[in-house]
Amino acid sequence: MSVRTLPLLFLNLGGEMLYILDQRLRAQNIPGDKARKVLNDIISTMFNRKFMEELFKPQELYSKKALRTVYDRLAHASIMRLNQASMDKLYDLMTMAFKYQVLLCPRPRDVLLVTFNHLDAIKGFIQDSPTILHQVDETFRQLTETYGGLSAGEFQMIRQTLLSFFQDLHIRVSIFLKDRVQNSNGRFVLPVSGPVPWGTEVPGLIRMFNRKGEEVRKAEFKHGGNYVAAPKEGSFELYGDRVLKLGTNMYSVNRPVETHMSGASKNLASQTQESIAPNPLAKEELNLLARLMGGMEIKKPSGPEPGFRLNLFTTDEEEEQAALTRPEELSYEVINIQATQDQQRNEELAQIMGEFEVMDQPRRITSKGDDLLAMMDEL
Amino acid sequence: MFRRERSIPLRGSAAALCNNLSVLQQRNLTHFGVVHGPSAQLLSAAPEGVPLAQRQLHAKEGAGVSSPLITQVHWCVLPDRVLLVLASHRGIQMYESDGSVMVYWHALDSGDASLVQAVFARGIAASGHFICVELLTPDTSHRHCHEPAQGQLLSAAEDTFVHIWKLSRSPESGYIEVEHCHGACVPDTQVCGARFCDPSGSSFAVTGYDLAEILRFSSM
């Protein structure tokens, strides 16, 4: 598996998270200045230089649980709070969206264009903050440096690593079902028509060569697909037409975000195995996580800025219902920090986690998100 | 022309790897090997695809180390025995053909190798008395899986298509010629493995990423 996959996974999932939060902030009529502050705070935390440095180090992918913990913190980097049910739904949507984008990439290298699409949109969210803009551009430069020279084979490895991470996730997303990019069984539609990947020919021709490499015969065959030539290549520059639409914002105020938590995936054996089996790497992963989050600077809100709770569902009742009916096999267990034996490491981790304590104001709103923080405080 | 036959269910879905299907014909039974991730699934089926036994095999490691991800599983038919070979990022392991006993283990030296330029094992083949395993750095990428049978070639790719080609030698020029015989679309499936199931090429099996079944086709 490729050790260069994490930055792409993190940035694209983060991008999707911002699309969804932006849509929900508007749908819930959160005042403009508050909404902007939330997005600014999250983006600024995401693209923090120290954090990016850790992220770009060659390393294995984290488990789903570990990654979920990072996004949990990221989502709470500002004055906004999310209940567990909303956080679960947010993460479901993020992962299914990026899974779709990876699967549909014409070339393995196009995952970089998808990443650039996300970054382009993120820059749109923070147009009036030159400092954060600079951070994002800096990350852009780092992406180009890390991935610009990789071969097709290395991108194929990255693609396989990503697909391995997303294996067996078949959550049905309302917007995908409506757009007919996902079937009712949770599988994505793979089109057999449209432009071929850039740099490839439309299939249907057999060419035969002699020993000297001269073409001696041609024959046509019916491929079965309905492909056309690719019009142009997407740009890998800081600014440019990416051509590819994957990774652009598919949500808008009129297209609500919904998921169906169905038992569509019949083979739950592999999924349950991941969540129940003890993770022998828990200790090592925690160290990585601590280093990563150590680079994540969460600013404490200055002044009496009141927080608010964002709901990914249309009503509070719906959110409660979702929490109660979430299938066991789809529960994202947070890292079991109590599993570690090392007292000193526990204390270090507690200190780092403690620095993330965002809320200074009293917790008037009881939320399931509090359980997560409380659990971390228990160290 | 080929038609779909009854699928064989798998306990875990197939991973997105190249050549992720191995087939072994032994007497009246057909054995299939598919990589799920950290485990390989071995199953046997009677004629007509009736599933019999199924087992999972993990690449064994030392205590306290997690199972590595398997890159390929393949049966190697040698003159006097059949061995099951598992390749992963940590090395190569060989078992008896039913996966019951490990008979050989070669660990890839990860001591000096820098993390960034990873070496891994893939590309398993048997030739005469030898088993060959390719050690790769990820610069070779191919999307088609090939399997010869009776002058026929089977190829499959992530574009959902499986194709059967006929190879022949032109009597006039002596050059190899390729003719397309049949193409089949496996809807919405990123095919990652395809093998003929018999020497005459009258039936073949297919696996796809995220799919927890082996699809079977036979000629009409």
mmCIF file of N, CA and C in Angstrom, chain A residues 99-100 103-104 170 180-193, chain B residues 4 157-161 184-191 207-211 215:
data_model
loop_
_atom_site.group_PDB
_atom_site.id
_atom_site.type_symbol
_atom_site.label_atom_id
_atom_site.label_comp_id
_atom_site.label_asym_id
_atom_site.label_seq_id
_atom_site.Cartn_x
_atom_site.Cartn_y
_atom_site.Cartn_z
ATOM 1 N N LYS A 99 -15.466 8.380 -1.828
ATOM 2 C CA LYS A 99 -15.384 7.040 -2.420
ATOM 3 C C LYS A 99 -15.869 7.101 -3.866
ATOM 4 N N TYR A 100 -16.985 7.782 -4.064
ATOM 5 C CA TYR A 100 -17.540 7.932 -5.404
ATOM 6 C C TYR A 100 -16.532 8.619 -6.327
ATOM 7 N N LEU A 103 -13.606 6.313 -7.225
ATOM 8 C CA LEU A 103 -14.049 5.237 -8.122
ATOM 9 C C LEU A 103 -14.233 5.735 -9.541
ATOM 10 N N LEU A 104 -14.773 6.944 -9.674
ATOM 11 C CA LEU A 104 -15.092 7.460 -10.992
ATOM 12 C C LEU A 104 -13.943 8.193 -11.681
ATOM 13 N N HIS A 170 -21.376 0.963 1.779
ATOM 14 C CA HIS A 170 -22.445 1.065 0.780
ATOM 15 C C HIS A 170 -23.608 1.894 1.292
ATOM 16 N N ARG A 180 -29.042 9.475 -9.798
ATOM 17 C CA ARG A 180 -28.800 8.175 -10.438
ATOM 18 C C ARG A 180 -27.318 7.845 -10.605
ATOM 19 N N VAL A 181 -26.514 8.304 -9.663
ATOM 20 C CA VAL A 181 -25.112 7.882 -9.689
ATOM 21 C C VAL A 181 -24.900 6.727 -8.720
ATOM 22 N N GLN A 182 -25.942 6.443 -7.936
ATOM 23 C CA GLN A 182 -25.878 5.311 -7.012
ATOM 24 C C GLN A 182 -27.147 4.476 -7.173
ATOM 25 N N ASN A 183 -26.985 3.136 -7.158
ATOM 26 C CA ASN A 183 -28.146 2.257 -7.247
ATOM 27 C C ASN A 183 -28.779 2.077 -5.879
ATOM 28 N N SER A 184 -29.992 1.526 -5.881
ATOM 29 C CA SER A 184 -30.678 1.335 -4.605
ATOM 30 C C SER A 184 -29.987 0.304 -3.720
ATOM 31 N N ASN A 185 -29.066 -0.483 -4.298
ATOM 32 C CA ASN A 185 -28.331 -1.427 -3.455
ATOM 33 C C ASN A 185 -27.062 -0.799 -2.883
ATOM 34 N N GLY A 186 -26.892 0.480 -3.108
ATOM 35 C CA GLY A 186 -25.757 1.192 -2.531
ATOM 36 C C GLY A 186 -24.520 1.242 -3.420
ATOM 37 N N ARG A 187 -24.565 0.539 -4.547
ATOM 38 C CA ARG A 187 -23.385 0.534 -5.429
ATOM 39 C C ARG A 187 -23.452 1.689 -6.408
ATOM 40 N N PHE A 188 -22.264 2.207 -6.729
ATOM 41 C CA PHE A 188 -22.218 3.328 -7.641
ATOM 42 C C PHE A 188 -22.347 2.877 -9.086
ATOM 43 N N VAL A 189 -22.948 3.752 -9.884
ATOM 44 C CA VAL A 189 -23.111 3.473 -11.305
ATOM 45 C C VAL A 189 -21.798 3.779 -12.015
ATOM 46 N N LEU A 190 -21.311 2.822 -12.773
ATOM 47 C CA LEU A 190 -20.093 3.036 -13.549
ATOM 48 C C LEU A 190 -20.509 3.191 -15.003
ATOM 49 N N PRO A 191 -20.436 4.401 -15.542
ATOM 50 C CA PRO A 191 -20.908 4.604 -16.911
ATOM 51 C C PRO A 191 -19.983 3.950 -17.929
ATOM 52 N N VAL A 192 -20.575 3.475 -19.017
ATOM 53 C CA VAL A 192 -19.761 2.882 -20.089
ATOM 54 C C VAL A 192 -19.832 3.742 -21.340
ATOM 55 N N SER A 193 -20.082 5.025 -21.131
ATOM 56 C CA SER A 193 -20.089 5.946 -22.260
ATOM 57 C C SER A 193 -19.409 7.226 -21.788
ATOM 58 N N ARG B 4 -24.582 -15.755 -18.222
ATOM 59 C CA ARG B 4 -24.292 -15.723 -16.789
ATOM 60 C C ARG B 4 -24.802 -16.994 -16.151
ATOM 61 N N ALA B 157 -11.016 -5.512 -17.153
ATOM 62 C CA ALA B 157 -10.510 -4.219 -16.702
ATOM 63 C C ALA B 157 -11.540 -3.491 -15.857
ATOM 64 N N GLU B 158 -11.080 -2.406 -15.246
ATOM 65 C CA GLU B 158 -11.922 -1.630 -14.339
ATOM 66 C C GLU B 158 -13.036 -0.895 -15.049
ATOM 67 N N ASP B 159 -13.063 -0.965 -16.385
ATOM 68 C CA ASP B 159 -14.128 -0.296 -17.121
ATOM 69 C C ASP B 159 -15.383 -1.162 -17.187
ATOM 70 N N THR B 160 -15.445 -2.219 -16.428
ATOM 71 C CA THR B 160 -16.574 -3.162 -16.299
ATOM 72 C C THR B 160 -16.616 -4.216 -17.408
ATOM 73 N N PHE B 161 -15.686 -4.159 -18.335
ATOM 74 C CA PHE B 161 -15.750 -5.109 -19.446
ATOM 75 C C PHE B 161 -14.795 -6.279 -19.298
ATOM 76 N N ALA B 184 -18.202 -8.858 -22.679
ATOM 77 C CA ALA B 184 -19.330 -8.870 -21.747
ATOM 78 C C ALA B 184 -19.154 -7.734 -20.749
ATOM 79 N N CYS B 185 -20.239 -7.049 -20.494
ATOM 80 C CA CYS B 185 -20.200 -5.969 -19.512
ATOM 81 C C CYS B 185 -20.721 -6.507 -18.188
ATOM 82 N N VAL B 186 -19.974 -6.274 -17.126
ATOM 83 C CA VAL B 186 -20.454 -6.634 -15.792
ATOM 84 C C VAL B 186 -20.909 -5.315 -15.166
ATOM 85 N N PRO B 187 -22.198 -5.009 -15.212
ATOM 86 C CA PRO B 187 -22.670 -3.659 -14.890
ATOM 87 C C PRO B 187 -22.202 -3.154 -13.529
ATOM 88 N N ASP B 188 -21.715 -1.921 -13.541
ATOM 89 C CA ASP B 188 -21.343 -1.219 -12.307
ATOM 90 C C ASP B 188 -20.309 -1.951 -11.468
ATOM 91 N N THR B 189 -19.477 -2.731 -12.130
ATOM 92 C CA THR B 189 -18.477 -3.507 -11.395
ATOM 93 C C THR B 189 -17.087 -3.210 -11.918
ATOM 94 N N GLN B 190 -16.204 -2.862 -11.007
ATOM 95 C CA GLN B 190 -14.815 -2.642 -11.379
ATOM 96 C C GLN B 190 -14.134 -4.007 -11.313
ATOM 97 N N VAL B 191 -14.051 -4.677 -12.460
ATOM 98 C CA VAL B 191 -13.532 -6.045 -12.489
ATOM 99 C C VAL B 191 -12.069 -6.059 -12.079
ATOM 100 N N THR B 207 -14.153 -11.591 -10.709
ATOM 101 C CA THR B 207 -14.355 -10.917 -9.414
ATOM 102 C C THR B 207 -14.351 -9.408 -9.649
ATOM 103 N N GLY B 208 -14.960 -8.658 -8.740
ATOM 104 C CA GLY B 208 -15.003 -7.207 -8.872
ATOM 105 C C GLY B 208 -14.768 -6.541 -7.527
ATOM 106 N N TYR B 209 -14.183 -5.374 -7.533
ATOM 107 C CA TYR B 209 -13.942 -4.624 -6.299
ATOM 108 C C TYR B 209 -15.241 -4.413 -5.540
ATOM 109 N N ASP B 210 -15.207 -4.714 -4.247
ATOM 110 C CA ASP B 210 -16.361 -4.464 -3.385
ATOM 111 C C ASP B 210 -17.492 -5.471 -3.589
ATOM 112 N N LEU B 211 -17.276 -6.441 -4.464
ATOM 113 C CA LEU B 211 -18.308 -7.421 -4.752
ATOM 114 C C LEU B 211 -18.046 -8.684 -3.936
ATOM 115 N N LEU B 215 -18.580 -14.180 -9.980
ATOM 116 C CA LEU B 215 -19.518 -14.300 -11.099
ATOM 117 C C LEU B 215 -19.021 -15.359 -12.054
#
